[in-house]
Tab-separated table of C-alpha atoms in Angstrom:
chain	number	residue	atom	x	y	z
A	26	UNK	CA	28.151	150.096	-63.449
A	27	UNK	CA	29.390	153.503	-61.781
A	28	UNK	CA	27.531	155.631	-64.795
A	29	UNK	CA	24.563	153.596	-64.682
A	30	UNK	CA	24.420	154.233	-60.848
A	31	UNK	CA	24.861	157.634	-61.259
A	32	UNK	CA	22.378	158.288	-63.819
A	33	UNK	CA	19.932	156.064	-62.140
A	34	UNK	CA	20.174	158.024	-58.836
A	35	UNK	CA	19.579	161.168	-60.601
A	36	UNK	CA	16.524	160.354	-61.777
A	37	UNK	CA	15.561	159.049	-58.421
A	38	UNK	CA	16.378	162.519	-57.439
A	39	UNK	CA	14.354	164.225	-60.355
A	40	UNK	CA	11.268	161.810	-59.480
A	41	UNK	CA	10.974	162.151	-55.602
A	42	UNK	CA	11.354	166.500	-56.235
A	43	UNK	CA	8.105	166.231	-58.697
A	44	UNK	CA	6.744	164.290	-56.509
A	45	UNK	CA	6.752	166.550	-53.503
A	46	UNK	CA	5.711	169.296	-55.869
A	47	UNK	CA	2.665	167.445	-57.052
A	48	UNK	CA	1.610	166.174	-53.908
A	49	UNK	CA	1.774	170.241	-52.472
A	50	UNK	CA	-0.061	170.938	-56.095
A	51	UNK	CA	-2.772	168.188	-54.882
A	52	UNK	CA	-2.974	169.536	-51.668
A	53	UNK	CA	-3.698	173.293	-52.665
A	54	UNK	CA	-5.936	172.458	-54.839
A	55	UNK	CA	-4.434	173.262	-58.402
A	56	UNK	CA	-4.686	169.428	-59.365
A	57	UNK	CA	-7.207	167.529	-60.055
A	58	UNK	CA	-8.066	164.102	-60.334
A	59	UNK	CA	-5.699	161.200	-58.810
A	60	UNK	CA	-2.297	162.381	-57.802
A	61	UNK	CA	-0.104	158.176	-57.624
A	62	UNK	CA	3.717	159.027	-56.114
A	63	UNK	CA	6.550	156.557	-56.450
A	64	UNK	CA	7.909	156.995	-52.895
A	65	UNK	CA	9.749	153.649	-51.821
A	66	UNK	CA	9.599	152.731	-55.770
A	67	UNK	CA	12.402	154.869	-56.859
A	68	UNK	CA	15.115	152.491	-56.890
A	69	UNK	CA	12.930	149.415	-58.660
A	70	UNK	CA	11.710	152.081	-61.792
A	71	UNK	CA	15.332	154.081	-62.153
A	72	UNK	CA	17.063	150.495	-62.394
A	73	UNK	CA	14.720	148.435	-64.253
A	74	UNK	CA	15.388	151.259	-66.864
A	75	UNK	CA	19.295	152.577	-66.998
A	76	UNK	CA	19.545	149.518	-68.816
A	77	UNK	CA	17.046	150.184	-71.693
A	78	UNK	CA	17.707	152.017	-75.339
A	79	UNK	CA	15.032	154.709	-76.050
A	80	UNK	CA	13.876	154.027	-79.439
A	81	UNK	CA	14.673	150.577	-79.740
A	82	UNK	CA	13.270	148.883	-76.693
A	83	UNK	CA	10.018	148.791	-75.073
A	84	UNK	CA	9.283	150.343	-71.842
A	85	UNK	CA	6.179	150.337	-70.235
A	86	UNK	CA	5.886	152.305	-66.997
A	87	UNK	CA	2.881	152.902	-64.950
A	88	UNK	CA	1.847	154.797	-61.780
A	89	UNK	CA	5.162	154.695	-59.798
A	90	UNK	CA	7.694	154.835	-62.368
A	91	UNK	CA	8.329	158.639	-62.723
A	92	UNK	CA	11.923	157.427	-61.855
A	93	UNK	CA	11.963	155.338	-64.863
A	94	UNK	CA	10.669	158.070	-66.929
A	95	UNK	CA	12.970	160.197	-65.840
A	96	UNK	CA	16.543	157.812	-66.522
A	97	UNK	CA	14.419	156.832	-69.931
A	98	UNK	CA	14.544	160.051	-71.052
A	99	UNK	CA	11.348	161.758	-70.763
A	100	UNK	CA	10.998	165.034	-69.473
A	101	UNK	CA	8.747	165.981	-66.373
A	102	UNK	CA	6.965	168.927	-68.129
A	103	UNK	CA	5.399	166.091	-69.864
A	104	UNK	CA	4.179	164.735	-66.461
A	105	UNK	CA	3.077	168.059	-65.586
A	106	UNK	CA	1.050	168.819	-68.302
A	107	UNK	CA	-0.773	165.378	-68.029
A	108	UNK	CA	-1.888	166.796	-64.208
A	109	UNK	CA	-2.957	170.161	-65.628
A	110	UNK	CA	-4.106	169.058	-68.929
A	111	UNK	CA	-2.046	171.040	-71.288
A	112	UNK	CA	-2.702	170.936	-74.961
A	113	UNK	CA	1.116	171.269	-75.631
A	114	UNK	CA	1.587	168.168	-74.026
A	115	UNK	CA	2.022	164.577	-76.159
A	116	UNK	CA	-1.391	163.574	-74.942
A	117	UNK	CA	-2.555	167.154	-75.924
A	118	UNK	CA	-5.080	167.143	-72.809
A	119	UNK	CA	-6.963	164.300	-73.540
A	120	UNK	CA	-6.207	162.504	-70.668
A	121	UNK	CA	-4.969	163.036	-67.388
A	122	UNK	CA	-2.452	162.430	-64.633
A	123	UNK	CA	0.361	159.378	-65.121
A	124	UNK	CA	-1.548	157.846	-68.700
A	125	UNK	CA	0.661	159.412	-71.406
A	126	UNK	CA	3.165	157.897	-73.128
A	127	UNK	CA	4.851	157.924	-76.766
A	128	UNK	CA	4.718	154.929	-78.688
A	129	UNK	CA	6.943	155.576	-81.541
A	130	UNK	CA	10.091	156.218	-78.971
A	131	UNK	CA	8.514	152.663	-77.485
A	132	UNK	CA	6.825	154.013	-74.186
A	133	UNK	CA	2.980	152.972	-74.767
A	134	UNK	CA	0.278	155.031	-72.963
A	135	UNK	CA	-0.284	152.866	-70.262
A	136	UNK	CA	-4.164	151.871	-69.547
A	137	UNK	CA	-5.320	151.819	-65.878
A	138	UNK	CA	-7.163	148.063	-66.070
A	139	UNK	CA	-4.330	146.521	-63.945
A	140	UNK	CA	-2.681	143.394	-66.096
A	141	UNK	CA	-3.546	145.334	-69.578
A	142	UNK	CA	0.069	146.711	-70.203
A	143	UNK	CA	1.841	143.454	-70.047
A	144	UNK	CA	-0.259	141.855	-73.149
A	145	UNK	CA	0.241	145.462	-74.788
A	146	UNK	CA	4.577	145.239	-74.433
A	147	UNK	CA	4.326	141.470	-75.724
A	148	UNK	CA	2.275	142.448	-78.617
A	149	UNK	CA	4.791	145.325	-79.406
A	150	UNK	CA	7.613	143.049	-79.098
A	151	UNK	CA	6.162	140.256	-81.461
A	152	UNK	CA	5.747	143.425	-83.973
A	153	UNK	CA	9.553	143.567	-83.569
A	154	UNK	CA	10.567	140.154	-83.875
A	155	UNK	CA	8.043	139.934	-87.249
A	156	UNK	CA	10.558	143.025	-88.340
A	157	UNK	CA	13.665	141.259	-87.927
A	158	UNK	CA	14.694	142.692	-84.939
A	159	UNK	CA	16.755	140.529	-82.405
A	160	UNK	CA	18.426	142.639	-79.559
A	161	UNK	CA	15.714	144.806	-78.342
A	162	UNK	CA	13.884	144.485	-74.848
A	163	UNK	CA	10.953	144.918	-73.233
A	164	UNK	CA	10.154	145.736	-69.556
A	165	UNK	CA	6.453	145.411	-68.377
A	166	UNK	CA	6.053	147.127	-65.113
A	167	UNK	CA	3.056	145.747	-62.683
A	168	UNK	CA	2.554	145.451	-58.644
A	169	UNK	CA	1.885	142.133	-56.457
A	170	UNK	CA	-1.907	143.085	-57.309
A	171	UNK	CA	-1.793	142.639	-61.025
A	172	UNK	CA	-0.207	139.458	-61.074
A	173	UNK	CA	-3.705	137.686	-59.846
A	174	UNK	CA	-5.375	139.538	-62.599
A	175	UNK	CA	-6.779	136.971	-65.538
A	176	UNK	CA	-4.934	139.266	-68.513
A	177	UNK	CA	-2.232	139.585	-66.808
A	178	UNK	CA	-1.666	135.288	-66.353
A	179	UNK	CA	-2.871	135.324	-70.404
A	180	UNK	CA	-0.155	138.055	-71.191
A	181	UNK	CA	2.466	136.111	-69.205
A	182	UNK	CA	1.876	132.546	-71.052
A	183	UNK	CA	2.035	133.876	-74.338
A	184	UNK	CA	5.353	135.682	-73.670
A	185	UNK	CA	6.710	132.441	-71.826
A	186	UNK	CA	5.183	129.928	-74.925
A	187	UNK	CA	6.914	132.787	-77.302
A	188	UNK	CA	10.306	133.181	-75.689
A	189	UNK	CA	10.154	136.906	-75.930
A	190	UNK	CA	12.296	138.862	-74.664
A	191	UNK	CA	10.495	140.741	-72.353
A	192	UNK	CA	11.597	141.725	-68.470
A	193	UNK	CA	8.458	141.286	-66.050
A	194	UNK	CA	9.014	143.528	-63.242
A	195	UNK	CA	6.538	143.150	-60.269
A	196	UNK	CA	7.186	145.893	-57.725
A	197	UNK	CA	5.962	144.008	-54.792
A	198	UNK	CA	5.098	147.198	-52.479
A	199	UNK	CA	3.012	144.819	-50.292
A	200	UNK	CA	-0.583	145.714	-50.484
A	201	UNK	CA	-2.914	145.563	-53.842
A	202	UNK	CA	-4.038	149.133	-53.086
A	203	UNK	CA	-5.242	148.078	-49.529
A	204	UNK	CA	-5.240	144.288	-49.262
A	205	UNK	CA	-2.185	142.651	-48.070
A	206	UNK	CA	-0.116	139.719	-49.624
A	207	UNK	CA	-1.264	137.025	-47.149
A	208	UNK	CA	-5.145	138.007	-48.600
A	209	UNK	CA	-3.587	138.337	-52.794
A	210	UNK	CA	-1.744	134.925	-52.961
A	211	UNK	CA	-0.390	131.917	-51.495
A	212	UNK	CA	2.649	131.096	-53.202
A	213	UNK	CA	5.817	132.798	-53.242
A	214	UNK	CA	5.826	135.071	-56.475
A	215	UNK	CA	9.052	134.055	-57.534
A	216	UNK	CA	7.587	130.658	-58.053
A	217	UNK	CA	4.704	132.389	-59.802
A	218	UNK	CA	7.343	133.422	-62.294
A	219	UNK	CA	8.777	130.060	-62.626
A	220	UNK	CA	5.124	128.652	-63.277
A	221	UNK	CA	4.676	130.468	-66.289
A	222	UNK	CA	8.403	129.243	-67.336
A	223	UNK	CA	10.534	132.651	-67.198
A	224	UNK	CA	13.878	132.749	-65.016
A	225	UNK	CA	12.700	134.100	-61.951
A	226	UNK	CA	14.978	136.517	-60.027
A	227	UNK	CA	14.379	138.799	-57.065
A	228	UNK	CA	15.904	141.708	-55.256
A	229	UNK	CA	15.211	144.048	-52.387
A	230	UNK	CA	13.842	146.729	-54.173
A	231	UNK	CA	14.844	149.080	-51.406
A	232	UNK	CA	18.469	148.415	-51.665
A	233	UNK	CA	19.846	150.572	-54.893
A	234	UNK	CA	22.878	148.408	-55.783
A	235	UNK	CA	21.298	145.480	-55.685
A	236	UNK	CA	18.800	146.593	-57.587
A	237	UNK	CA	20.562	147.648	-59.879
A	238	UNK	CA	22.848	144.371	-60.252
A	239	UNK	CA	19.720	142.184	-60.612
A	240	UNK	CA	17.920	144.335	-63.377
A	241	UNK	CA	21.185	144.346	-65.355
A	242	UNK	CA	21.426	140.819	-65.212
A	243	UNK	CA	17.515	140.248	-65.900
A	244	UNK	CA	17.743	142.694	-68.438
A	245	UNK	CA	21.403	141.663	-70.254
A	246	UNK	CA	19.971	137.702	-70.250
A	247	UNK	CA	16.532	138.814	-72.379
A	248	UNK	CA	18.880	140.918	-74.764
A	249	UNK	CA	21.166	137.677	-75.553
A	250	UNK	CA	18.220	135.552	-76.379
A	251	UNK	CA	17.562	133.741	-73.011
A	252	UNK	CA	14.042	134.546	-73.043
A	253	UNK	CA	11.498	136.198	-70.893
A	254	UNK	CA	12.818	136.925	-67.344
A	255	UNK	CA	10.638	137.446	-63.868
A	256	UNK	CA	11.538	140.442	-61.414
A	257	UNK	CA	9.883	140.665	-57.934
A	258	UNK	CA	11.387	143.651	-56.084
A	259	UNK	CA	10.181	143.873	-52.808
A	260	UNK	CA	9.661	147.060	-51.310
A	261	UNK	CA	7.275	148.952	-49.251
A	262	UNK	CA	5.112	151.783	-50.400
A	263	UNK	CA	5.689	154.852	-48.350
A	264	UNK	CA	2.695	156.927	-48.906
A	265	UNK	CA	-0.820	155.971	-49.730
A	266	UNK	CA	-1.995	154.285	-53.228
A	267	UNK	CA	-2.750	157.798	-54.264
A	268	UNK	CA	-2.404	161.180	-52.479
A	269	UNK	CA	-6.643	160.870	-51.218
A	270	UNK	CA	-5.565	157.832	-49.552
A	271	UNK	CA	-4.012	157.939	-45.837
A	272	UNK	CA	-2.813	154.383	-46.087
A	273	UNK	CA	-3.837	153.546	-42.440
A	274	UNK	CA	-4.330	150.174	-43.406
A	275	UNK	CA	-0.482	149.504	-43.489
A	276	UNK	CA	0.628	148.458	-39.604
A	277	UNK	CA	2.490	151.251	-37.901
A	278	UNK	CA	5.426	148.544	-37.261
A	279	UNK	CA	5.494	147.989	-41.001
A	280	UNK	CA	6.127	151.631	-41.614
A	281	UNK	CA	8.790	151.820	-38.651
A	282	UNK	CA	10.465	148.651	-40.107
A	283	UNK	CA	10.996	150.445	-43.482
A	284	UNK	CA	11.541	153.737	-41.676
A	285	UNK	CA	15.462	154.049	-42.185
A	286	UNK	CA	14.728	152.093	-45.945
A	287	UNK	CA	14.125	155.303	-48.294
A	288	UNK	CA	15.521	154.140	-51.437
A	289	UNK	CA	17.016	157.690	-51.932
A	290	UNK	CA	19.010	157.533	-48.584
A	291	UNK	CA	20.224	153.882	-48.994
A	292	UNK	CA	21.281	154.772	-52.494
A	293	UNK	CA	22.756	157.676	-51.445
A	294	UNK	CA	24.503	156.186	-48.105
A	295	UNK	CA	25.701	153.622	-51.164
A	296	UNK	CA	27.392	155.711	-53.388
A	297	UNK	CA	29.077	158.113	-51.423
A	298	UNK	CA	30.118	154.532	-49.378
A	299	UNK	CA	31.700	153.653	-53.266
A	300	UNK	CA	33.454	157.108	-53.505
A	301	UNK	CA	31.313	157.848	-56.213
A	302	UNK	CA	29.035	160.539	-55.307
A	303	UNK	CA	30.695	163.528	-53.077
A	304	UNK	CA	28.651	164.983	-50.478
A	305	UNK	CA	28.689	168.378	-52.487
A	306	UNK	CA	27.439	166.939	-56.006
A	307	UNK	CA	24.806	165.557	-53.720
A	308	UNK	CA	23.639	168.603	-52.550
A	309	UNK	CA	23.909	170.306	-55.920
A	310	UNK	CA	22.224	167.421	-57.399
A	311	UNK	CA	19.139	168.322	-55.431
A	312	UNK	CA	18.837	171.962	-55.644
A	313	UNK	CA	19.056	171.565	-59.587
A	314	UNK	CA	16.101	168.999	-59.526
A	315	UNK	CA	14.057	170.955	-56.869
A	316	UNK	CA	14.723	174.141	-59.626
A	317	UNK	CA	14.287	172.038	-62.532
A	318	UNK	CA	10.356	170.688	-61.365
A	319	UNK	CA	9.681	174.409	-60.404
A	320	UNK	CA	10.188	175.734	-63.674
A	321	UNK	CA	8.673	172.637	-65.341
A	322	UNK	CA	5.495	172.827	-63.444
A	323	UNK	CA	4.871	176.899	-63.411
A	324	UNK	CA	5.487	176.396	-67.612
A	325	UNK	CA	3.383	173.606	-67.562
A	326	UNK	CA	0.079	175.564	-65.739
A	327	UNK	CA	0.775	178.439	-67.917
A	328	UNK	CA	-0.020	176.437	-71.379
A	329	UNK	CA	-3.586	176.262	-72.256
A	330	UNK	CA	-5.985	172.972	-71.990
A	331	UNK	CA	-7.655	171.856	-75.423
A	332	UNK	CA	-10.178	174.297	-77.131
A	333	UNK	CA	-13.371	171.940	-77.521
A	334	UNK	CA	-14.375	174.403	-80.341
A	335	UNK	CA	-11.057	174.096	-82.415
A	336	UNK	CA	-9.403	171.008	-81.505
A	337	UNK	CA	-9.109	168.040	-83.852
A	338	UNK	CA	-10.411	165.436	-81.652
A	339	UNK	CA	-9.647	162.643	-84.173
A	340	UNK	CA	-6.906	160.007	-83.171
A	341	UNK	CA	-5.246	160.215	-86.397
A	342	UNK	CA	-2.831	161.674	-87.686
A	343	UNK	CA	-0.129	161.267	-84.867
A	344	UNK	CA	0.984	164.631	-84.424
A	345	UNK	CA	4.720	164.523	-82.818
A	346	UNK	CA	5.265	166.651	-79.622
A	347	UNK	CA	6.141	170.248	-79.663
């Protein structure tokens, strides 16, 4: 558990210092189009996938999962040059800010109709059950919003009647963009999860450890054949749906309530609590990230958007990334 902490709170790290960069990039102008930040999200993404094998699972993050990205694997410069539209990136400028992905290491490009990427990671893991393969996993990633979406209820009964082994995890932040819970639903959305027929378990997603303890166990009973398992991580999201959006719809004693609640600072109050993080690495651990997204990002604007006049706009062939 102590490695998987570790790495998980790196990437948390990682995540929130390209975060703050790309918000400042938003604000000055140098980035266009929607700017989505995973602030109060860290802990539910870097958890949900610590526990995941690039390459032979299926991991399917969406607009606040930069965390996840990050413990998956993927680089930042690849989030970079989705906001500046870089023709060097995977998506090779076709599309912009958080909708790349790579299918072939399992990460599908998610789609922005809310609900879509949950019938897309059951579809992917029937492929892999049709090739023989038993032990892989598959982690859908949607918020309390989603979950009264009609393809999102399809994608759920077909996973349930199928027994795949697919993780659900809905990052309850509170609000579907700017409508609260009380106006989404009226049931508790752990029994949501138990309606479709998946073990339903549920954390506060603010709380890093046991976070981390209930995605490992969600996670570990998929792998052994126990079927499709329900997540609801409750957390708060502390910043607007994207950066154009103030969020003063969210009550100010809401925000105080959650004031002291930063995933980062309970995980890192955690883990220096465990003896496993020194104050020192802590610091070190930061000022490498906060270097790290610098020199990602300036590479990143330097590369060149798609030439309309030379660029192969076909989909195929799948070109690998540079």
């Amino acid at each position: 558990m102590k490695e998987a902490a570790l790495r998980a709170y790196e990437a948390m790290v990682m995540a929130r210092a390209f975060d703050t960069k790309a918000s400042a990039l938003y604000k000055a102008g140098k980035v266009f189009g929607g700017v989505f930040l995973g602030r109060g999200h860290e802990a539910i993404a870097a958890c949900e996938a610590v526990f995941l094998r690039k390459g032979h699972d299926v991991y399917a993050p969406f607009i606040r999962e930069q965390a996840g990205r990050c413990v998956w694997g993927d680089s930042v410069l690849e989030s970079a040059r989705t906001y500046f539209g870089s023709v060097e990136g995977c998506m090779r400028g076709r599309d912009g800010n958080v909708h790349w992905g790579h299918p072939l290491e399992g990460t599908p490009a998610p789609i922005s109709h809310l609900g879509a990427m949950v019938a897309v990671v059951a579809g992917m893991m029937m492929a892999k059950r049709m090739q023989g393969v038993t032990d892989a996993v598959g982690v859908a990633c949607c918020g309390d919003g989603t979950t009264s979406v009609g393809a999102f209820h399809e994608a759920c009964n077909l996973i349930a009647v199928q027994k795949l082994p697919v993780v659900v995890v809905v990052s309850n932040n509170q609000f579907a963009y700017s409508t609260p819970n009380a106006e989404e639903f009226a049931c508790d959305l752990q029994d949501r999860g138990r309606g479709y027929g998946m073990a339903a378990h549920a954390c506060d997603g603010t709380d890093f450890m046991q976070t981390l303890e209930v995605m490992q166990r969600a996670i570990a009973a998929a792998r052994r054949g126990e079927g499709p398992q329900w997540v609801v991580a409750t957390t708060l999201r502390m910043c607007g749906h994207g950066e154009h959006d103030d969020s003063s719809y969210i009550p100010a004693e809401l925000k105080a309530a959650y004031a002291d609640r930063d995933p980062l600072a309970v995980a890192r109050r955690q883990l220096l609590a465990l003896g496993w993080l020194t104050e020192q690495q802590d610091a070190d651990l930061l000022a490498r990230s906060t270097d790290e997204v610098q020199r990602l990002v300036a590479q990143a604007q330097k590369e060149p958007p798609p030439d309309p006049a030379t660029e192969d706009w076909h989909a195929t062939p799948w070109r690998p990334w540079r």
